[in-house]
Coordinates of C-alpha atoms in Angstrom, one line a residue:
M26 CA 23.7 16.2 -1.4
P27 CA 20.1 15.0 -0.5
A28 CA 19.6 11.3 -0.7
A29 CA 17.6 9.9 -3.7
K30 CA 14.1 8.8 -3.1
P31 CA 13.8 5.3 -4.4
I32 CA 10.8 3.6 -5.8
P33 CA 9.8 1.0 -3.2
P34 CA 10.0 -2.7 -3.9
R35 CA 6.7 -4.5 -4.1
D36 CA 7.1 -6.3 -0.8
E37 CA 7.0 -2.9 1.0
I38 CA 3.5 -2.1 -0.4
P39 CA 0.8 -3.1 2.2
N40 CA -1.5 -5.9 1.0
E41 CA -4.6 -3.8 1.3
F42 CA -3.3 -1.8 -1.7
K43 CA -2.7 -4.8 -3.9
W44 CA -5.1 -6.7 -6.1
Q45 CA -5.9 -10.2 -5.1
L46 CA -4.9 -12.4 -8.1
T47 CA -5.6 -15.5 -5.9
D48 CA -9.2 -14.8 -6.9
I49 CA -8.2 -16.3 -10.2
Y50 CA -5.9 -19.1 -9.0
N51 CA -4.8 -19.9 -5.5
D52 CA -1.3 -20.4 -6.6
D53 CA 0.9 -21.3 -9.6
R54 CA 0.2 -25.0 -9.2
H55 CA -3.5 -24.4 -10.0
W56 CA -2.5 -22.3 -13.0
Q57 CA -0.4 -25.1 -14.3
Q58 CA -3.2 -27.6 -13.8
D59 CA -5.5 -25.4 -16.0
F60 CA -2.7 -24.9 -18.5
A61 CA -2.4 -28.7 -18.8
A62 CA -6.2 -29.1 -19.0
V63 CA -6.4 -26.7 -22.0
Q64 CA -3.6 -28.5 -23.7
E65 CA -5.7 -31.7 -23.4
L66 CA -8.8 -29.9 -24.8
L67 CA -7.1 -28.8 -28.0
P68 CA -7.1 -32.3 -29.7
E69 CA -10.8 -32.6 -28.6
I70 CA -11.9 -29.5 -30.4
N71 CA -9.8 -30.4 -33.4
S72 CA -11.7 -33.6 -33.6
Y73 CA -14.7 -31.6 -34.8
R74 CA -12.8 -30.5 -37.9
G75 CA -14.8 -31.4 -41.1
K76 CA -17.8 -32.4 -39.0
L77 CA -19.6 -29.1 -38.3
G78 CA -21.9 -29.4 -41.2
Q79 CA -22.9 -33.0 -40.5
Q80 CA -25.5 -32.1 -37.8
P81 CA -26.3 -29.1 -35.7
S82 CA -25.4 -30.9 -32.5
N83 CA -21.8 -31.1 -33.6
L84 CA -21.7 -27.3 -34.3
L85 CA -23.2 -26.5 -30.9
A86 CA -20.8 -28.8 -29.0
C87 CA -17.9 -27.3 -30.8
L88 CA -18.9 -23.7 -30.0
K89 CA -19.5 -24.6 -26.4
L90 CA -16.1 -26.2 -26.2
R91 CA -14.5 -23.2 -27.8
D92 CA -16.2 -21.0 -25.1
K93 CA -14.8 -23.3 -22.4
I94 CA -11.3 -22.9 -23.8
G95 CA -11.8 -19.2 -24.1
I96 CA -12.8 -18.8 -20.5
M97 CA -9.9 -20.9 -19.2
T98 CA -7.3 -19.2 -21.4
G99 CA -8.7 -15.8 -20.3
K100 CA -8.0 -16.8 -16.7
L101 CA -4.6 -18.2 -17.5
F102 CA -3.5 -15.2 -19.5
G103 CA -4.9 -12.7 -17.0
Y104 CA -3.1 -14.4 -14.0
A105 CA 0.2 -14.6 -15.8
R106 CA 0.2 -11.1 -17.4
M107 CA -1.0 -9.3 -14.3
H108 CA 1.6 -11.0 -12.2
R109 CA 4.2 -10.0 -14.8
D110 CA 2.9 -6.4 -14.6
E111 CA 3.5 -6.3 -10.9
N112 CA 7.2 -6.4 -11.7
T113 CA 8.1 -6.5 -15.4
T114 CA 11.6 -7.6 -14.5
D115 CA 10.4 -10.8 -12.9
S116 CA 11.6 -13.6 -15.2
H117 CA 9.3 -16.2 -13.6
Y118 CA 6.1 -14.5 -14.7
Q119 CA 7.7 -13.4 -18.0
A120 CA 8.1 -17.1 -18.6
F121 CA 4.4 -17.8 -17.6
T122 CA 3.3 -15.0 -19.9
S123 CA 5.3 -16.4 -22.8
K124 CA 3.9 -19.9 -22.2
I125 CA 0.3 -18.8 -22.2
E126 CA 0.9 -16.7 -25.3
S127 CA 2.2 -19.8 -27.1
L128 CA -0.8 -21.8 -25.9
L129 CA -3.1 -19.0 -27.1
A130 CA -1.5 -19.3 -30.5
A131 CA -1.8 -23.1 -30.5
A132 CA -5.5 -22.8 -29.4
A133 CA -6.2 -20.3 -32.2
G134 CA -4.6 -22.7 -34.6
A135 CA -6.6 -25.7 -33.4
M136 CA -9.9 -23.7 -33.7
S137 CA -9.1 -21.9 -36.9
F138 CA -11.3 -24.3 -38.9
I139 CA -14.5 -23.3 -37.2
E140 CA -15.4 -20.1 -39.0
P141 CA -14.4 -21.2 -42.5
E142 CA -16.5 -24.4 -42.0
I143 CA -19.5 -22.4 -40.7
L144 CA -19.3 -20.1 -43.7
S145 CA -19.1 -23.1 -46.1
L146 CA -22.6 -24.2 -44.9
P147 CA -25.5 -23.5 -47.3
T148 CA -27.1 -20.2 -46.5
E149 CA -30.5 -21.9 -45.9
T150 CA -28.9 -24.3 -43.5
L151 CA -27.2 -21.6 -41.5
A152 CA -30.5 -19.6 -41.4
Q153 CA -32.3 -22.6 -39.9
I154 CA -29.6 -23.2 -37.3
Q155 CA -29.7 -19.5 -36.2
E156 CA -33.4 -19.8 -35.4
M157 CA -32.9 -22.9 -33.2
P158 CA -33.4 -22.1 -29.5
E159 CA -30.2 -23.9 -28.5
F160 CA -28.2 -21.5 -30.7
A161 CA -29.7 -18.3 -29.1
D162 CA -26.4 -17.3 -27.6
Y163 CA -24.7 -17.3 -31.0
R164 CA -27.2 -15.5 -33.2
F165 CA -25.2 -12.2 -33.3
Y166 CA -22.0 -14.2 -33.7
F167 CA -23.4 -15.8 -36.8
A168 CA -24.7 -12.5 -38.2
N169 CA -21.4 -10.8 -37.6
L170 CA -19.5 -13.7 -39.2
L171 CA -21.6 -13.6 -42.3
R172 CA -20.9 -9.9 -42.6
Q173 CA -17.2 -10.7 -42.8
K174 CA -17.6 -13.7 -45.0
E175 CA -15.5 -12.4 -48.0
H176 CA -12.5 -11.8 -45.6
V177 CA -12.5 -15.3 -44.0
L178 CA -10.1 -17.5 -45.8
S179 CA -9.8 -21.3 -46.3
P180 CA -9.3 -23.5 -43.2
E181 CA -5.7 -24.1 -44.2
V182 CA -4.8 -20.4 -44.5
E183 CA -6.7 -19.5 -41.4
E184 CA -4.7 -22.1 -39.4
V185 CA -1.4 -20.6 -40.7
L186 CA -2.6 -17.1 -39.8
S187 CA -3.6 -18.3 -36.3
L188 CA -0.2 -19.9 -35.8
S189 CA 1.5 -16.6 -36.8
A190 CA -0.3 -14.6 -34.1
E191 CA 2.5 -15.0 -31.6
I192 CA 5.1 -13.8 -34.2
A193 CA 2.9 -10.8 -35.0
Q194 CA 3.0 -9.8 -31.3
A195 CA 6.8 -9.5 -31.5
P196 CA 7.0 -5.7 -32.1
Q197 CA 4.8 -5.0 -29.1
T198 CA 6.7 -7.4 -26.9
I199 CA 10.0 -5.9 -27.9
F200 CA 8.7 -2.4 -27.3
N201 CA 7.4 -3.3 -23.8
M202 CA 10.7 -4.9 -22.8
L203 CA 12.8 -2.1 -24.1
A204 CA 10.7 0.8 -22.9
R205 CA 9.3 -0.6 -19.7
A206 CA 12.1 -3.0 -18.4
D207 CA 15.5 -2.1 -20.0
M208 CA 15.4 1.7 -20.4
K209 CA 16.6 3.7 -17.4
F210 CA 15.9 7.5 -17.2
G211 CA 18.3 8.5 -14.5
E212 CA 17.6 11.1 -11.8
I213 CA 16.5 14.7 -11.7
R214 CA 16.0 17.2 -8.9
D215 CA 12.5 17.8 -7.6
E216 CA 11.0 21.0 -6.3
Q217 CA 12.9 20.7 -2.9
G218 CA 16.2 20.0 -4.6
H219 CA 16.0 16.3 -3.7
L220 CA 17.6 13.9 -6.2
V221 CA 14.8 11.6 -7.4
Q222 CA 14.7 8.7 -9.8
L223 CA 12.8 9.4 -13.0
S224 CA 10.5 6.8 -14.4
E225 CA 7.5 6.7 -16.7
G226 CA 5.3 6.3 -13.7
R227 CA 6.7 9.4 -12.1
Y228 CA 7.0 11.5 -15.2
H229 CA 3.4 12.8 -15.0
S230 CA 3.9 14.2 -11.5
F231 CA 7.0 16.1 -12.8
I232 CA 5.5 17.4 -16.0
I233 CA 2.6 19.1 -14.1
S234 CA 5.0 20.6 -11.5
P235 CA 4.6 24.4 -11.0
D236 CA 8.4 24.6 -11.0
R237 CA 9.4 25.1 -14.7
K238 CA 12.9 23.7 -14.1
V239 CA 11.5 20.4 -12.8
R240 CA 9.2 20.2 -15.9
Q241 CA 12.0 20.9 -18.3
Q242 CA 14.4 18.5 -16.6
A243 CA 11.9 15.6 -16.7
F244 CA 10.9 16.4 -20.3
E245 CA 14.4 16.6 -21.6
R246 CA 15.7 13.6 -19.7
L247 CA 12.8 11.3 -20.6
F248 CA 12.7 12.2 -24.3
G249 CA 16.4 12.3 -24.5
T250 CA 16.6 8.7 -23.3
Y251 CA 14.1 7.6 -25.9
N252 CA 16.1 9.5 -28.5
Q253 CA 19.1 7.3 -27.8
Y254 CA 17.1 4.3 -29.1
R255 CA 15.4 6.2 -32.0
N256 CA 16.5 3.8 -34.8
T257 CA 15.6 0.7 -32.8
L258 CA 12.2 2.1 -31.9
A259 CA 11.5 3.2 -35.5
A260 CA 12.3 -0.3 -36.8
T261 CA 10.1 -1.8 -34.1
L262 CA 7.1 0.4 -35.0
N263 CA 7.8 -0.1 -38.7
S264 CA 7.6 -3.8 -38.2
N265 CA 4.2 -3.5 -36.5
I266 CA 2.9 -1.4 -39.4
K267 CA 4.1 -3.9 -41.9
T268 CA 2.4 -6.6 -39.9
N269 CA -0.9 -4.7 -40.1
I270 CA -0.5 -4.2 -43.8
F271 CA 0.2 -7.9 -44.4
Y272 CA -2.9 -9.1 -42.5
A273 CA -5.0 -6.5 -44.3
K274 CA -3.8 -7.6 -47.7
I275 CA -4.1 -11.3 -47.0
R276 CA -7.8 -10.8 -45.8
K277 CA -8.5 -8.7 -48.9
Y278 CA -9.1 -5.3 -47.2
P279 CA -8.2 -2.1 -49.2
S280 CA -6.1 -0.8 -46.3
A281 CA -4.9 -1.5 -42.8
L282 CA -7.3 1.1 -41.5
A283 CA -10.2 -0.5 -43.3
A284 CA -9.3 -3.9 -41.8
A285 CA -9.1 -2.4 -38.3
L286 CA -12.5 -0.7 -38.5
A287 CA -14.2 -3.7 -40.1
I288 CA -13.7 -5.7 -36.9
D289 CA -16.3 -3.7 -35.1
N290 CA -18.2 -2.7 -38.2
I291 CA -17.3 1.0 -37.7
P292 CA -17.9 3.1 -40.8
S293 CA -14.8 4.9 -42.1
A294 CA -16.8 8.1 -41.9
V295 CA -16.4 7.9 -38.1
Y296 CA -12.6 8.0 -38.3
D297 CA -12.6 10.6 -41.1
N298 CA -15.2 12.8 -39.4
L299 CA -13.2 12.9 -36.2
I300 CA -10.0 14.1 -37.9
A301 CA -11.9 16.6 -40.1
T302 CA -14.0 18.0 -37.3
V303 CA -11.1 18.4 -34.9
N304 CA -9.0 20.0 -37.7
A305 CA -11.8 22.5 -38.3
N306 CA -11.9 23.4 -34.6
L307 CA -8.2 23.9 -33.8
E308 CA -8.7 27.6 -33.1
P309 CA -9.9 27.1 -29.5
L310 CA -6.9 24.9 -28.8
H311 CA -4.6 27.6 -30.2
R312 CA -6.4 30.2 -27.9
Y313 CA -5.9 27.9 -24.9
V314 CA -2.2 27.7 -25.5
A315 CA -2.0 31.5 -25.8
I316 CA -4.0 31.9 -22.6
K317 CA -1.7 29.5 -20.8
K318 CA 1.4 31.4 -22.0
R319 CA -0.1 34.7 -20.7
S320 CA -1.3 33.2 -17.4
L321 CA 2.1 31.6 -16.7
Q322 CA 3.8 34.9 -17.7
L323 CA 6.2 33.1 -20.0
P324 CA 8.2 34.8 -22.8
E325 CA 7.8 31.6 -24.7
I326 CA 5.6 28.6 -24.1
H327 CA 7.3 25.2 -24.7
M328 CA 5.9 21.7 -25.0
Y329 CA 6.9 21.0 -21.4
D330 CA 4.7 23.9 -20.2
L331 CA 1.5 22.5 -21.7
Y332 CA 0.7 20.5 -18.5
A333 CA 1.6 23.2 -16.1
P334 CA -1.2 24.4 -13.7
L335 CA -2.6 27.8 -14.5
V336 CA -2.6 29.0 -10.9
S337 CA 0.2 29.2 -8.4
T338 CA -1.8 27.4 -5.7
P339 CA -0.1 24.0 -5.2
Q340 CA -1.9 21.1 -6.8
P341 CA -4.3 19.6 -4.2
R342 CA -3.2 16.2 -3.0
F343 CA -5.6 13.4 -2.0
T344 CA -5.1 10.3 0.0
Y345 CA -6.3 7.2 -1.6
E346 CA -9.3 7.0 0.8
E347 CA -10.2 10.6 0.0
A348 CA -10.0 9.8 -3.7
L349 CA -12.4 6.8 -3.4
E350 CA -14.9 9.0 -1.5
L351 CA -14.8 11.6 -4.3
V352 CA -15.4 8.9 -6.9
R353 CA -18.4 7.5 -5.0
A354 CA -19.9 11.0 -4.7
G355 CA -19.2 11.9 -8.3
L356 CA -20.9 8.8 -9.7
T357 CA -24.0 9.0 -7.6
P358 CA -26.1 10.0 -10.7
L359 CA -25.6 6.5 -12.0
G360 CA -27.9 5.1 -9.3
S361 CA -27.9 2.7 -6.4
D362 CA -27.2 -0.5 -8.3
Y363 CA -24.1 1.0 -9.9
A364 CA -23.0 2.4 -6.5
A365 CA -23.2 -1.1 -4.9
V366 CA -20.9 -2.5 -7.6
L367 CA -18.6 0.4 -7.2
Q368 CA -18.2 -0.3 -3.5
Q369 CA -17.5 -3.9 -4.2
A370 CA -14.8 -3.0 -6.6
M371 CA -13.2 -0.7 -4.0
S372 CA -13.2 -3.1 -1.1
S373 CA -12.8 -6.6 -2.6
G374 CA -9.2 -6.8 -3.9
W375 CA -9.9 -5.6 -7.4
I376 CA -7.4 -2.7 -7.4
D377 CA -3.6 -2.6 -7.4
V378 CA -2.9 1.0 -6.2
Y379 CA 0.7 2.2 -5.9
E380 CA 3.8 2.2 -8.0
N381 CA 6.6 -0.2 -7.1
Q382 CA 9.9 -1.1 -8.7
G383 CA 9.4 -2.7 -12.1
K384 CA 5.6 -2.2 -12.1
Q385 CA 3.9 -1.7 -15.4
T386 CA 3.3 2.1 -15.9
G387 CA 0.0 3.8 -16.4
A388 CA -3.3 2.3 -15.6
Y389 CA -5.7 -0.3 -17.0
S390 CA -8.7 -2.5 -16.3
W391 CA -8.7 -6.3 -17.0
G392 CA -11.9 -8.3 -17.1
I393 CA -11.8 -12.0 -16.3
Y394 CA -15.0 -13.9 -17.3
G395 CA -16.2 -15.9 -14.4
V396 CA -14.1 -14.1 -11.8
H397 CA -14.3 -10.3 -11.7
P398 CA -12.4 -7.4 -13.2
F399 CA -9.1 -6.1 -11.9
V400 CA -7.6 -2.5 -12.0
L401 CA -4.0 -1.5 -12.2
L402 CA -3.1 2.0 -10.9
N403 CA 0.0 4.0 -10.1
F404 CA -1.7 6.4 -7.7
A405 CA 0.3 9.5 -6.7
G406 CA -2.4 11.6 -5.1
Y407 CA -3.2 14.3 -7.7
Y408 CA -6.6 15.0 -9.0
S409 CA -5.6 13.3 -12.3
D410 CA -5.1 10.1 -10.2
V411 CA -8.6 10.5 -8.7
S412 CA -10.0 10.9 -12.2
T413 CA -8.0 7.8 -13.3
I414 CA -9.7 5.7 -10.6
A415 CA -13.1 6.8 -12.0
H416 CA -11.9 6.0 -15.5
E417 CA -10.6 2.5 -14.9
L418 CA -13.5 1.6 -12.6
G419 CA -15.8 2.6 -15.5
H420 CA -14.1 -0.1 -17.6
A421 CA -14.2 -2.5 -14.7
I422 CA -17.9 -2.1 -14.0
H423 CA -18.7 -2.2 -17.7
S424 CA -17.0 -5.7 -17.7
Y425 CA -18.9 -6.6 -14.5
Y426 CA -22.3 -5.8 -16.0
S427 CA -21.5 -7.3 -19.3
Q428 CA -20.3 -10.6 -17.9
R429 CA -23.3 -10.8 -15.5
H430 CA -25.9 -10.2 -18.3
Q431 CA -24.3 -11.8 -21.4
P432 CA -23.2 -15.3 -22.2
Y433 CA -19.5 -15.7 -23.0
A434 CA -20.2 -15.4 -26.7
T435 CA -21.4 -11.8 -26.4
A436 CA -19.8 -10.7 -23.2
E437 CA -16.8 -9.0 -24.7
Y438 CA -17.6 -5.4 -25.6
T439 CA -15.7 -3.5 -28.3
T440 CA -13.0 -1.0 -27.7
F441 CA -15.2 1.6 -29.3
C442 CA -17.7 1.1 -26.5
A443 CA -15.2 0.6 -23.8
E444 CA -13.9 4.2 -23.8
V445 CA -17.4 5.5 -23.5
A446 CA -18.0 3.8 -20.2
S447 CA -14.7 5.0 -18.7
T448 CA -14.9 8.6 -19.9
T449 CA -18.6 9.0 -18.8
N450 CA -17.3 8.4 -15.2
E451 CA -14.5 11.0 -15.7
I452 CA -17.0 13.6 -16.9
L453 CA -19.5 12.9 -14.1
L454 CA -16.7 13.2 -11.5
L455 CA -15.5 16.5 -12.9
E456 CA -19.1 17.9 -13.1
Y457 CA -19.5 17.0 -9.4
M458 CA -16.3 18.7 -8.5
L459 CA -17.2 21.9 -10.4
A460 CA -20.7 22.0 -8.9
N461 CA -19.3 21.7 -5.4
T462 CA -16.4 24.1 -5.6
T463 CA -16.6 27.8 -5.0
E464 CA -13.0 28.7 -4.1
R465 CA -11.5 30.6 -7.0
D466 CA -8.2 28.9 -7.3
T467 CA -9.6 25.4 -6.9
R468 CA -12.2 26.1 -9.4
L469 CA -9.6 27.4 -11.9
L470 CA -7.7 24.1 -11.3
L471 CA -10.9 22.1 -12.1
I472 CA -11.7 24.2 -15.2
N473 CA -8.1 23.6 -16.3
Q474 CA -8.6 19.9 -15.6
Y475 CA -11.6 19.8 -17.9
L476 CA -9.7 21.7 -20.7
E477 CA -6.7 19.4 -20.2
A478 CA -9.0 16.4 -20.5
V479 CA -10.3 17.6 -23.8
R480 CA -6.9 18.6 -25.0
T481 CA -5.3 15.3 -24.2
T482 CA -8.2 13.0 -24.9
V483 CA -9.8 14.6 -28.0
Y484 CA -7.2 16.9 -29.5
R485 CA -4.1 14.9 -28.7
Q486 CA -5.6 11.5 -29.4
T487 CA -6.9 12.8 -32.7
L488 CA -3.3 14.0 -33.5
F489 CA -2.2 10.4 -32.7
A490 CA -5.0 9.0 -35.0
E491 CA -3.9 11.3 -37.8
F492 CA -0.3 10.3 -37.3
E493 CA -1.2 6.6 -37.5
K494 CA -3.3 7.1 -40.6
I495 CA -0.5 9.0 -42.4
I496 CA 2.3 6.5 -41.6
H497 CA 0.2 3.5 -42.6
E498 CA -0.7 5.2 -45.9
Q499 CA 2.9 6.1 -46.5
A500 CA 4.0 2.5 -45.8
E501 CA 1.2 1.2 -48.1
Q502 CA 2.6 3.4 -50.8
G503 CA 6.0 1.9 -50.4
E504 CA 7.6 4.8 -48.6
S505 CA 10.3 4.2 -46.0
L506 CA 9.5 5.0 -42.4
T507 CA 12.8 6.0 -40.9
A508 CA 13.3 7.6 -37.5
D509 CA 13.8 11.0 -39.3
T510 CA 10.5 10.5 -41.3
L511 CA 8.5 9.8 -38.1
C512 CA 10.1 12.6 -36.1
N513 CA 9.5 15.2 -38.8
L514 CA 5.9 14.2 -39.2
W515 CA 5.4 14.3 -35.4
H516 CA 7.0 17.8 -35.3
E517 CA 4.7 19.2 -38.0
L518 CA 1.5 17.7 -36.5
N519 CA 2.3 19.3 -33.1
R520 CA 2.9 22.6 -34.8
K521 CA -0.5 22.4 -36.6
Y522 CA -2.5 21.3 -33.6
Y523 CA -1.0 23.6 -31.0
G524 CA -0.7 26.7 -33.1
P525 CA 1.6 29.7 -33.6
E526 CA 2.3 30.4 -30.0
I527 CA 3.9 27.1 -29.1
V528 CA 7.6 26.3 -29.3
V529 CA 7.7 22.7 -30.6
D530 CA 11.0 21.6 -29.0
R531 CA 12.9 19.3 -31.2
V532 CA 13.4 16.9 -28.3
V533 CA 9.7 16.1 -28.4
D534 CA 9.9 14.9 -32.0
I535 CA 10.7 11.4 -30.6
E536 CA 7.5 11.3 -28.6
W537 CA 5.8 8.9 -31.0
A538 CA 8.3 6.3 -29.8
R539 CA 6.9 6.4 -26.3
I540 CA 3.2 5.7 -27.2
P541 CA 2.4 2.0 -26.4
H542 CA -1.0 2.2 -28.1
F543 CA 0.7 2.5 -31.5
Y544 CA 1.2 -1.2 -31.1
R545 CA -2.6 -1.6 -30.9
S546 CA -3.0 0.0 -34.3
F547 CA -6.0 2.4 -34.9
Y548 CA -6.9 2.1 -31.2
V549 CA -6.4 5.7 -30.1
F550 CA -9.1 7.4 -32.2
Q551 CA -11.6 5.6 -29.9
Y552 CA -10.4 7.7 -27.0
A553 CA -11.6 10.8 -28.8
T554 CA -14.8 9.3 -30.1
G555 CA -15.4 7.8 -26.7
Y556 CA -15.0 11.1 -25.0
A557 CA -17.4 12.7 -27.4
A558 CA -20.0 10.0 -26.9
A559 CA -19.5 10.2 -23.1
T560 CA -20.0 14.0 -23.1
A561 CA -23.4 13.5 -24.6
L562 CA -24.3 10.6 -22.3
A563 CA -23.2 12.3 -19.2
Q564 CA -25.2 15.4 -20.1
Q565 CA -28.3 13.2 -20.7
I566 CA -27.8 11.4 -17.3
L567 CA -27.5 14.7 -15.4
T568 CA -30.5 16.4 -17.1
E569 CA -32.9 13.6 -17.8
G570 CA -32.3 11.5 -14.7
R571 CA -33.8 8.0 -14.5
P572 CA -34.6 7.4 -18.2
A573 CA -31.1 8.3 -19.3
Q574 CA -29.6 6.3 -16.4
Q575 CA -31.6 3.3 -17.4
R576 CA -30.5 3.5 -21.0
Y577 CA -27.0 3.8 -19.9
L578 CA -27.1 0.7 -17.7
E579 CA -28.7 -1.2 -20.5
F580 CA -25.8 -0.1 -22.7
L581 CA -23.3 -1.5 -20.1
Q582 CA -25.2 -4.7 -19.8
S583 CA -25.3 -5.3 -23.5
G584 CA -21.6 -6.1 -23.8
G585 CA -21.0 -7.1 -27.4
A586 CA -24.5 -8.2 -28.2
D587 CA -24.7 -5.8 -31.2
Y588 CA -22.5 -3.5 -33.2
P589 CA -21.1 -0.5 -31.2
I590 CA -22.7 2.1 -33.4
I591 CA -26.1 0.5 -32.8
L592 CA -25.6 0.1 -29.1
L593 CA -24.6 3.8 -28.8
Q594 CA -27.6 4.9 -30.9
Q595 CA -29.9 2.9 -28.5
A596 CA -28.2 4.7 -25.6
G597 CA -28.9 8.1 -27.2
V598 CA -25.8 9.0 -29.3
D599 CA -25.2 8.8 -33.0
M600 CA -21.5 8.6 -33.8
T601 CA -21.9 8.3 -37.5
T602 CA -22.4 12.1 -37.6
P603 CA -19.9 14.9 -36.6
A604 CA -22.4 16.2 -34.0
P605 CA -21.0 14.5 -30.8
V606 CA -17.5 15.7 -31.6
E607 CA -18.7 19.2 -32.5
V608 CA -20.7 19.4 -29.2
T609 CA -17.7 18.4 -27.2
L610 CA -15.4 21.0 -28.8
Q611 CA -18.1 23.7 -28.4
K612 CA -18.2 22.8 -24.7
F613 CA -14.4 23.2 -24.7
A614 CA -14.7 26.6 -26.2
A615 CA -17.4 27.6 -23.6
M616 CA -15.2 26.4 -20.7
L617 CA -12.3 28.3 -22.2
A618 CA -14.4 31.4 -22.1
E619 CA -15.2 30.8 -18.5
L620 CA -11.5 30.4 -17.8
E621 CA -10.8 33.7 -19.5
N622 CA -13.5 35.3 -17.4
E623 CA -12.1 33.8 -14.1
L624 CA -8.6 35.0 -15.0
G625 CA -9.9 38.5 -15.9

């Protein structure tokens, strides 16, 4: 029997492929010094309690001190959490992460009086303060705070809510420990018959395998493992939903969805338009599934076939260096200044590249104000991994520009805007690849890559968004969310979205239990809206050139200086209408027609 291929331990990964967290702190001792310093600052900021209305200088000093604490805790949390993500089984950095989470909760409690006291000031007084030059960095903060005035509670209640933040994170923490550290998925045989260890990180490479047996093995083993914990995972997700409903009620929002959208002042029409527009355009997705069934010559197409390549040519593999070169070339339309930042990100210890034992799965970008962003990857060499590099560097460079051009008070951009920056990069890279590929099979792979991007980012994430909306509404109406309830809903949504050709295997009904973003409630719809906005922006950049490029860079530099809907309108996209989603799905249909033509 062939020997198993183990996932390497972290110390076998060369240093040039690891991020340099020493850019945040040289060592744990410096982290502990800053941790102690923040603890000492909390009584100082608390000393302003009841004094913000006495004179403007008190308010300004308090806000500046809050910014200082925010910058320091951002570094503390990033250092601890990213070290933990290097190996989620490492108890040392699990403890560091737990400590900083407790300190963040304590800091939130110590500062909880600030917003209620500001809102208690007479309107005329606050208007005068906003116009003072020394408060220029906080003008949008004040305007946004006043918008939410009716949902800000008394100082005493705000303090209690702040102290409860750590408890509210429990469902997400439990999910991460169970799904990422404790669950083991066993072994399967790869295309060569080798016995290999299955992990979340490796699952993607197996589910896109041209070998159907490999796909089916990985699919059934992964979801079968999750199904063993179905009741625990249902209880964990249910706890998260009840937490959302509690906070929405206490802050006087009509629903958990309304509370989530209100944070970034996103009209409910944006969420509703997305679901309605996608539901009205499911026919191209159904046709895509049917085409894939015919192309793969399958008597039945199952859920584990959805990611299979449409041509028998092996998936092209890229070295990490080749991947970086493709990303550089694909993002050339963004200009020389963007290219310089991109090169800095690639060569200055921002990126953690390869999977190792215990490493956090997937990919993300993490911005650290006053340092630089970091990117976590699990690079395996497929085109999807190349696209992931472009995606996460889109986030990272968004953070870089925002932090260079904005004060701390407005440097943090919204999630709604974040997915635009990352997906614009993905689309530009794919457009470059299509424009520079003439070989039929490779071109088919790229067209399929585009169709898969829309299927997974627009259609699939909208399915997620619809699922979230329904389960929150059911919970708000007092219905019980059991594992069976969640599984049955997931099954029916997959049948609706993927159409009559698909066989929705019952094993996939547990897939909801695998989605970490359900613990960042009402987050996933922004992948779909972000993709739609990015489609429009990428098209403008490629057709208009410099004017669109400049608008886009100004968008990146704006950070959180205005509401996301307004920032996108200034960049050239109006997300309050169905138009960007419709345009994206129309392009999907056009690319589908090109695929049909290529396949004959």
